[in-house]
Amino acid sequence: MADSLLFQNKPDQADMPAVLVEGSHTPDALAGASGVYIAASGSAMLQSGLHHLRPMDHWLWLAVESGGLVLENEDVSLNLRAGDCCMLPPASRDVVLDAAQEARVLWIMVGGTLFGAFLQRMGALPHRIMKQGALPSQLNLAKHIVQATVRVAAAEDASSAQLQQLLWAMLASHSGQPVAMDAVLSHEIAKVVDAMRKNQYRDSFSLSDMAALSRMPVETFRKRFVSEVGMPPQSYQLFCKMERAKVLLKEGCTVRQAGVEVGMNDPYHFSKTFKNIVGMSPSAYSKTALK
């Protein structure tokens, strides 16, 4: 483990993580010119104990695929459960993952001159470790990224094209674009996702509304949506509403204005929902984002 790209040995670690796979990537000319590329990625099964991360010069996207852990440094302490992810700015130091039991994690280091802008579009804050939920499609894309990074690292003349496509697919998925678990969404489901995105999540589509747009019976639509997107349609809608609200708060909207813009006129209900999903109140998020 001493040569791991992400983890380092420390005397207080009970058990070292069993790294399943990891690899680094030197971008080709096209990927480098784009300003954003995958510098490294990996997957690890953490045993119970403390796991120290190396200081890094890249943004880090880290997600918990199974189990749970606490991410700590001098500034934050975040409880991460399966399906949660967090983004760490390059200046993050002395970061420790405290696993009470086995936990499997996926991670991606993003490099390039525009990596900060890219990760902020993914929900990151410039100078703060940020926790948020990850869509099932993003977790699946992250697994593909790990596999592709290892393949590219092993090939002398490999192109960065597949890694670039996967990285931008993660952003597209986060932004409400019609990205499925393994490919593009079917026409019927994409029609519903596009309708919500074009509406900028101002309205709240009922399950019946969505089924009508897809021209499928309600239960058939619900099962198809879960199969393709990886989560129930109304959970997905709420996730996208909160991501839209985060953008509005970053732009200087008040908590009330942001709530109204995503169809939640009751500030208390909006604040409670935002905190449940994002992990902090919208007022606290606004103050942090606007620093």
Short mmCIF file of C-alpha atoms in Angstrom, two decimals:
data_model
loop_
_atom_site.label_atom_id
_atom_site.label_comp_id
_atom_site.label_asym_id
_atom_site.label_seq_id
_atom_site.Cartn_x
_atom_site.Cartn_y
_atom_site.Cartn_z
CA MET A 1 0.00 0.00 0.00
CA ALA A 2 2.98 2.38 0.31
CA ASP A 3 2.80 2.98 -3.43
CA SER A 4 -0.93 3.68 -3.54
CA LEU A 5 -1.91 6.78 -5.47
CA LEU A 6 -4.45 7.83 -2.81
CA PHE A 7 -3.69 6.18 0.53
CA GLN A 8 -0.61 6.43 2.75
CA ASN A 9 0.69 4.38 5.65
CA LYS A 10 0.15 5.75 9.15
CA PRO A 11 0.87 4.02 12.47
CA ASP A 12 -2.69 4.47 13.78
CA GLN A 13 -4.24 2.43 10.97
CA ALA A 14 -5.69 -0.86 12.17
CA ASP A 15 -5.85 -2.40 8.71
CA MET A 16 -4.68 -1.06 5.37
CA PRO A 17 -7.29 -0.79 2.63
CA ALA A 18 -7.28 -3.64 0.17
CA VAL A 19 -6.95 -1.71 -3.08
CA LEU A 20 -8.97 -3.49 -5.72
CA VAL A 21 -7.63 -1.51 -8.66
CA GLU A 22 -6.16 1.92 -9.41
CA GLY A 23 -4.29 3.66 -12.17
CA SER A 24 -2.89 7.00 -13.30
CA HIS A 25 -3.46 8.66 -16.65
CA THR A 26 -1.33 11.02 -18.72
CA PRO A 27 -3.74 12.84 -21.07
CA ASP A 28 -3.10 12.90 -24.79
CA ALA A 29 -2.87 16.24 -26.61
CA LEU A 30 -6.62 16.56 -27.20
CA ALA A 31 -7.56 15.74 -23.60
CA GLY A 32 -4.90 18.10 -22.25
CA ALA A 33 -6.11 20.91 -24.51
CA SER A 34 -9.68 20.48 -23.25
CA GLY A 35 -8.62 21.78 -19.83
CA VAL A 36 -10.19 18.89 -17.89
CA TYR A 37 -9.05 15.28 -17.74
CA ILE A 38 -8.85 12.28 -15.41
CA ALA A 39 -5.45 12.18 -13.72
CA ALA A 40 -6.05 8.95 -11.75
CA SER A 41 -8.85 6.80 -10.42
CA GLY A 42 -9.34 3.74 -8.28
CA SER A 43 -11.55 1.50 -6.21
CA ALA A 44 -10.73 0.20 -2.72
CA MET A 45 -12.28 -1.93 -0.01
CA LEU A 46 -11.52 -0.24 3.31
CA GLN A 47 -11.17 -2.42 6.37
CA SER A 48 -12.28 -1.17 9.78
CA GLY A 49 -9.92 1.55 11.00
CA LEU A 50 -8.36 4.85 9.96
CA HIS A 51 -7.22 5.43 6.38
CA HIS A 52 -5.13 8.53 5.65
CA LEU A 53 -5.19 10.15 2.23
CA ARG A 54 -2.08 11.51 0.58
CA PRO A 55 -1.80 15.28 0.02
CA MET A 56 -2.85 15.89 -3.57
CA ASP A 57 -2.56 18.51 -6.27
CA HIS A 58 -5.80 17.56 -8.01
CA TRP A 59 -9.48 17.78 -7.19
CA LEU A 60 -10.72 14.48 -5.76
CA TRP A 61 -14.21 13.04 -6.27
CA LEU A 62 -14.79 10.21 -3.80
CA ALA A 63 -17.94 8.13 -3.44
CA VAL A 64 -19.04 5.37 -1.08
CA GLU A 65 -20.38 2.42 -3.04
CA SER A 66 -21.18 0.24 -0.03
CA GLY A 67 -20.89 0.49 3.75
CA GLY A 68 -20.25 3.83 5.42
CA LEU A 69 -17.46 5.96 6.86
CA VAL A 70 -16.61 9.33 8.36
CA LEU A 71 -14.36 11.71 6.41
CA GLU A 72 -12.45 14.06 8.71
CA ASN A 73 -9.83 16.78 8.60
CA GLU A 74 -9.28 19.92 10.67
CA ASP A 75 -12.20 21.72 8.97
CA VAL A 76 -14.97 19.13 8.51
CA SER A 77 -16.41 15.85 9.70
CA LEU A 78 -18.75 14.22 7.19
CA ASN A 79 -20.78 11.05 7.62
CA LEU A 80 -20.81 9.31 4.26
CA ARG A 81 -23.21 6.49 3.55
CA ALA A 82 -23.60 4.27 0.48
CA GLY A 83 -24.61 6.52 -2.39
CA ASP A 84 -22.94 9.63 -0.97
CA CYS A 85 -20.00 11.37 -2.58
CA CYS A 86 -17.75 14.26 -1.65
CA MET A 87 -15.38 16.55 -3.50
CA LEU A 88 -12.06 17.66 -2.04
CA PRO A 89 -10.20 20.74 -3.33
CA PRO A 90 -6.48 20.36 -4.13
CA ALA A 91 -5.48 22.20 -0.95
CA SER A 92 -7.11 19.54 1.28
CA ARG A 93 -4.60 18.11 3.77
CA ASP A 94 -4.62 15.63 6.66
CA VAL A 95 -7.78 13.92 5.39
CA VAL A 96 -8.71 10.69 7.16
CA LEU A 97 -11.39 8.12 6.31
CA ASP A 98 -12.67 6.46 9.49
CA ALA A 99 -14.43 3.19 8.65
CA ALA A 100 -16.31 1.49 11.49
CA GLN A 101 -16.77 -1.54 9.25
CA GLU A 102 -15.89 -2.53 5.70
CA ALA A 103 -16.64 0.15 3.13
CA ARG A 104 -16.04 0.18 -0.59
CA VAL A 105 -15.07 3.50 -2.19
CA LEU A 106 -14.61 4.79 -5.73
CA TRP A 107 -12.43 7.81 -6.43
CA ILE A 108 -11.38 10.00 -9.34
CA MET A 109 -8.68 12.70 -9.46
CA VAL A 110 -9.45 15.44 -11.99
CA GLY A 111 -6.66 17.54 -13.49
CA GLY A 112 -6.31 20.34 -16.04
CA THR A 113 -6.44 24.12 -16.14
CA LEU A 114 -10.24 24.12 -15.90
CA PHE A 115 -10.66 21.36 -13.31
CA GLY A 116 -11.96 23.79 -10.67
CA ALA A 117 -14.74 25.10 -12.91
CA PHE A 118 -15.65 21.55 -13.93
CA LEU A 119 -15.96 20.30 -10.34
CA GLN A 120 -17.93 23.37 -9.30
CA ARG A 121 -20.45 22.49 -11.99
CA MET A 122 -20.56 19.08 -10.33
CA GLY A 123 -21.57 20.80 -7.07
CA ALA A 124 -18.19 21.43 -5.46
CA LEU A 125 -17.28 24.56 -3.52
CA PRO A 126 -13.85 26.15 -4.24
CA HIS A 127 -12.33 26.05 -0.74
CA ARG A 128 -14.43 23.52 1.19
CA ILE A 129 -14.81 19.75 1.23
CA MET A 130 -18.38 19.23 0.03
CA LYS A 131 -20.71 16.26 0.54
CA GLN A 132 -23.68 15.44 -1.68
CA GLY A 133 -25.61 12.50 -3.05
CA ALA A 134 -24.43 10.68 -6.16
CA LEU A 135 -26.83 9.44 -8.80
CA PRO A 136 -26.66 5.68 -9.45
CA SER A 137 -25.61 6.45 -13.03
CA GLN A 138 -22.64 8.45 -11.70
CA LEU A 139 -21.51 5.56 -9.50
CA ASN A 140 -21.76 3.23 -12.48
CA LEU A 141 -19.84 5.67 -14.69
CA ALA A 142 -17.16 5.94 -11.97
CA LYS A 143 -16.68 2.17 -12.07
CA HIS A 144 -16.28 2.34 -15.85
CA ILE A 145 -13.76 5.18 -15.39
CA VAL A 146 -11.65 3.06 -13.02
CA GLN A 147 -11.65 0.15 -15.47
CA ALA A 148 -10.82 2.43 -18.41
CA THR A 149 -8.02 4.22 -16.51
CA VAL A 150 -6.29 0.93 -15.79
CA ARG A 151 -6.62 -0.16 -19.43
CA VAL A 152 -5.31 3.17 -20.73
CA ALA A 153 -2.39 3.13 -18.25
CA ALA A 154 -1.36 -0.32 -19.51
CA ALA A 155 -1.45 0.60 -23.22
CA GLU A 156 1.50 2.46 -24.70
CA ASP A 157 -0.44 4.16 -27.50
CA ALA A 158 -3.83 4.49 -25.80
CA SER A 159 -6.14 7.38 -26.53
CA SER A 160 -7.78 9.41 -23.75
CA ALA A 161 -11.03 9.62 -25.72
CA GLN A 162 -13.02 7.04 -23.74
CA LEU A 163 -12.01 8.57 -20.41
CA GLN A 164 -13.03 12.03 -21.67
CA GLN A 165 -16.42 10.70 -22.75
CA LEU A 166 -17.00 9.05 -19.39
CA LEU A 167 -15.94 12.16 -17.46
CA TRP A 168 -18.29 14.42 -19.40
CA ALA A 169 -21.05 11.83 -19.04
CA MET A 170 -20.72 12.21 -15.26
CA LEU A 171 -21.26 15.96 -15.58
CA ALA A 172 -24.14 15.46 -18.00
CA SER A 173 -25.82 13.04 -15.59
CA HIS A 174 -25.36 15.48 -12.70
CA SER A 175 -26.82 18.29 -14.81
CA GLY A 176 -30.02 16.40 -15.58
CA GLN A 177 -29.07 15.23 -19.06
CA PRO A 178 -30.58 11.93 -20.24
CA VAL A 179 -27.78 9.59 -19.13
CA ALA A 180 -28.74 6.03 -18.22
CA MET A 181 -26.95 3.47 -16.06
CA ASP A 182 -24.99 2.03 -18.99
CA ALA A 183 -25.91 4.13 -22.05
CA VAL A 184 -28.30 6.84 -23.14
CA LEU A 185 -31.85 6.69 -21.82
CA SER A 186 -34.63 5.26 -23.92
CA HIS A 187 -36.73 7.77 -25.84
CA GLU A 188 -39.67 7.41 -23.43
CA ILE A 189 -37.66 8.05 -20.26
CA ALA A 190 -35.44 10.72 -21.86
CA LYS A 191 -38.59 12.63 -22.81
CA VAL A 192 -39.54 12.93 -19.13
CA VAL A 193 -36.01 13.86 -17.97
CA ASP A 194 -35.74 16.50 -20.71
CA ALA A 195 -39.14 17.95 -19.78
CA MET A 196 -38.03 18.44 -16.16
CA ARG A 197 -34.73 19.97 -17.21
CA LYS A 198 -36.31 22.37 -19.73
CA ASN A 199 -38.75 23.43 -17.02
CA GLN A 200 -35.68 24.13 -14.82
CA TYR A 201 -37.40 22.09 -12.07
CA ARG A 202 -39.86 24.91 -11.29
CA ASP A 203 -42.84 22.56 -11.40
CA SER A 204 -43.27 19.31 -9.49
CA PHE A 205 -44.27 16.57 -11.89
CA SER A 206 -46.43 13.90 -10.30
CA LEU A 207 -45.85 10.25 -11.13
CA SER A 208 -48.99 10.41 -13.28
CA ASP A 209 -47.68 13.49 -15.10
CA MET A 210 -44.42 11.72 -15.88
CA ALA A 211 -46.16 8.54 -17.01
CA ALA A 212 -48.40 10.58 -19.31
CA LEU A 213 -45.36 12.27 -20.88
CA SER A 214 -43.78 8.87 -21.50
CA ARG A 215 -47.10 7.47 -22.83
CA MET A 216 -46.79 4.46 -20.54
CA PRO A 217 -48.98 3.15 -17.71
CA VAL A 218 -47.88 4.52 -14.34
CA GLU A 219 -46.44 1.30 -12.92
CA THR A 220 -44.71 0.39 -16.19
CA PHE A 221 -43.16 3.86 -16.31
CA ARG A 222 -42.01 3.70 -12.69
CA LYS A 223 -40.29 0.33 -13.21
CA ARG A 224 -38.67 1.46 -16.47
CA PHE A 225 -37.42 4.69 -14.86
CA VAL A 226 -35.85 2.85 -11.92
CA SER A 227 -34.29 0.30 -14.28
CA GLU A 228 -32.72 2.95 -16.54
CA VAL A 229 -31.91 5.78 -14.10
CA GLY A 230 -31.26 3.68 -10.99
CA MET A 231 -33.64 5.50 -8.63
CA PRO A 232 -37.40 6.31 -8.38
CA PRO A 233 -38.59 9.17 -10.60
CA GLN A 234 -39.67 11.46 -7.77
CA SER A 235 -36.39 10.94 -5.89
CA TYR A 236 -34.55 11.89 -9.08
CA GLN A 237 -36.74 14.97 -9.48
CA LEU A 238 -35.98 16.07 -5.91
CA PHE A 239 -32.24 15.53 -6.43
CA CYS A 240 -32.34 17.75 -9.54
CA LYS A 241 -34.38 20.42 -7.73
CA MET A 242 -31.77 20.68 -4.99
CA GLU A 243 -28.92 20.83 -7.53
CA ARG A 244 -30.76 23.69 -9.27
CA ALA A 245 -31.25 25.39 -5.90
CA LYS A 246 -27.51 25.14 -5.19
CA VAL A 247 -26.76 26.93 -8.46
CA LEU A 248 -29.28 29.68 -7.62
CA LEU A 249 -27.81 30.17 -4.13
CA LYS A 250 -24.32 30.42 -5.64
CA GLU A 251 -25.67 33.13 -7.96
CA GLY A 252 -26.88 35.18 -4.98
CA CYS A 253 -30.55 34.24 -4.71
CA THR A 254 -32.09 34.36 -1.25
CA VAL A 255 -33.27 31.13 0.35
CA ARG A 256 -36.90 32.12 -0.32
CA GLN A 257 -36.17 32.96 -3.97
CA ALA A 258 -34.31 29.71 -4.54
CA GLY A 259 -37.17 27.73 -3.00
CA VAL A 260 -39.76 29.45 -5.18
CA GLU A 261 -37.66 28.85 -8.30
CA VAL A 262 -37.71 25.08 -7.67
CA GLY A 263 -41.40 24.96 -6.83
CA MET A 264 -41.18 25.08 -3.03
CA ASN A 265 -42.94 28.21 -1.83
CA ASP A 266 -42.75 27.26 1.85
CA PRO A 267 -39.23 28.30 3.04
CA TYR A 268 -39.37 25.89 5.98
CA HIS A 269 -40.19 22.91 3.75
CA PHE A 270 -37.54 23.94 1.24
CA SER A 271 -34.87 24.40 3.94
CA LYS A 272 -35.67 21.06 5.55
CA THR A 273 -35.57 19.24 2.19
CA PHE A 274 -32.34 20.99 1.17
CA LYS A 275 -30.61 20.08 4.44
CA ASN A 276 -31.75 16.44 4.21
CA ILE A 277 -30.27 16.08 0.72
CA VAL A 278 -27.29 18.46 0.70
CA GLY A 279 -26.21 18.02 4.33
CA MET A 280 -26.38 21.70 5.36
CA SER A 281 -29.06 24.38 5.44
CA PRO A 282 -29.48 26.56 2.33
CA SER A 283 -28.50 29.66 4.32
CA ALA A 284 -25.26 27.98 5.47
CA TYR A 285 -24.59 26.75 1.93
CA SER A 286 -25.15 30.26 0.55
CA LYS A 287 -22.73 31.83 3.05
CA THR A 288 -20.07 29.21 2.25
CA ALA A 289 -20.54 29.41 -1.51
CA LEU A 290 -20.38 33.21 -1.63
CA LYS A 291 -17.18 33.56 0.44
#
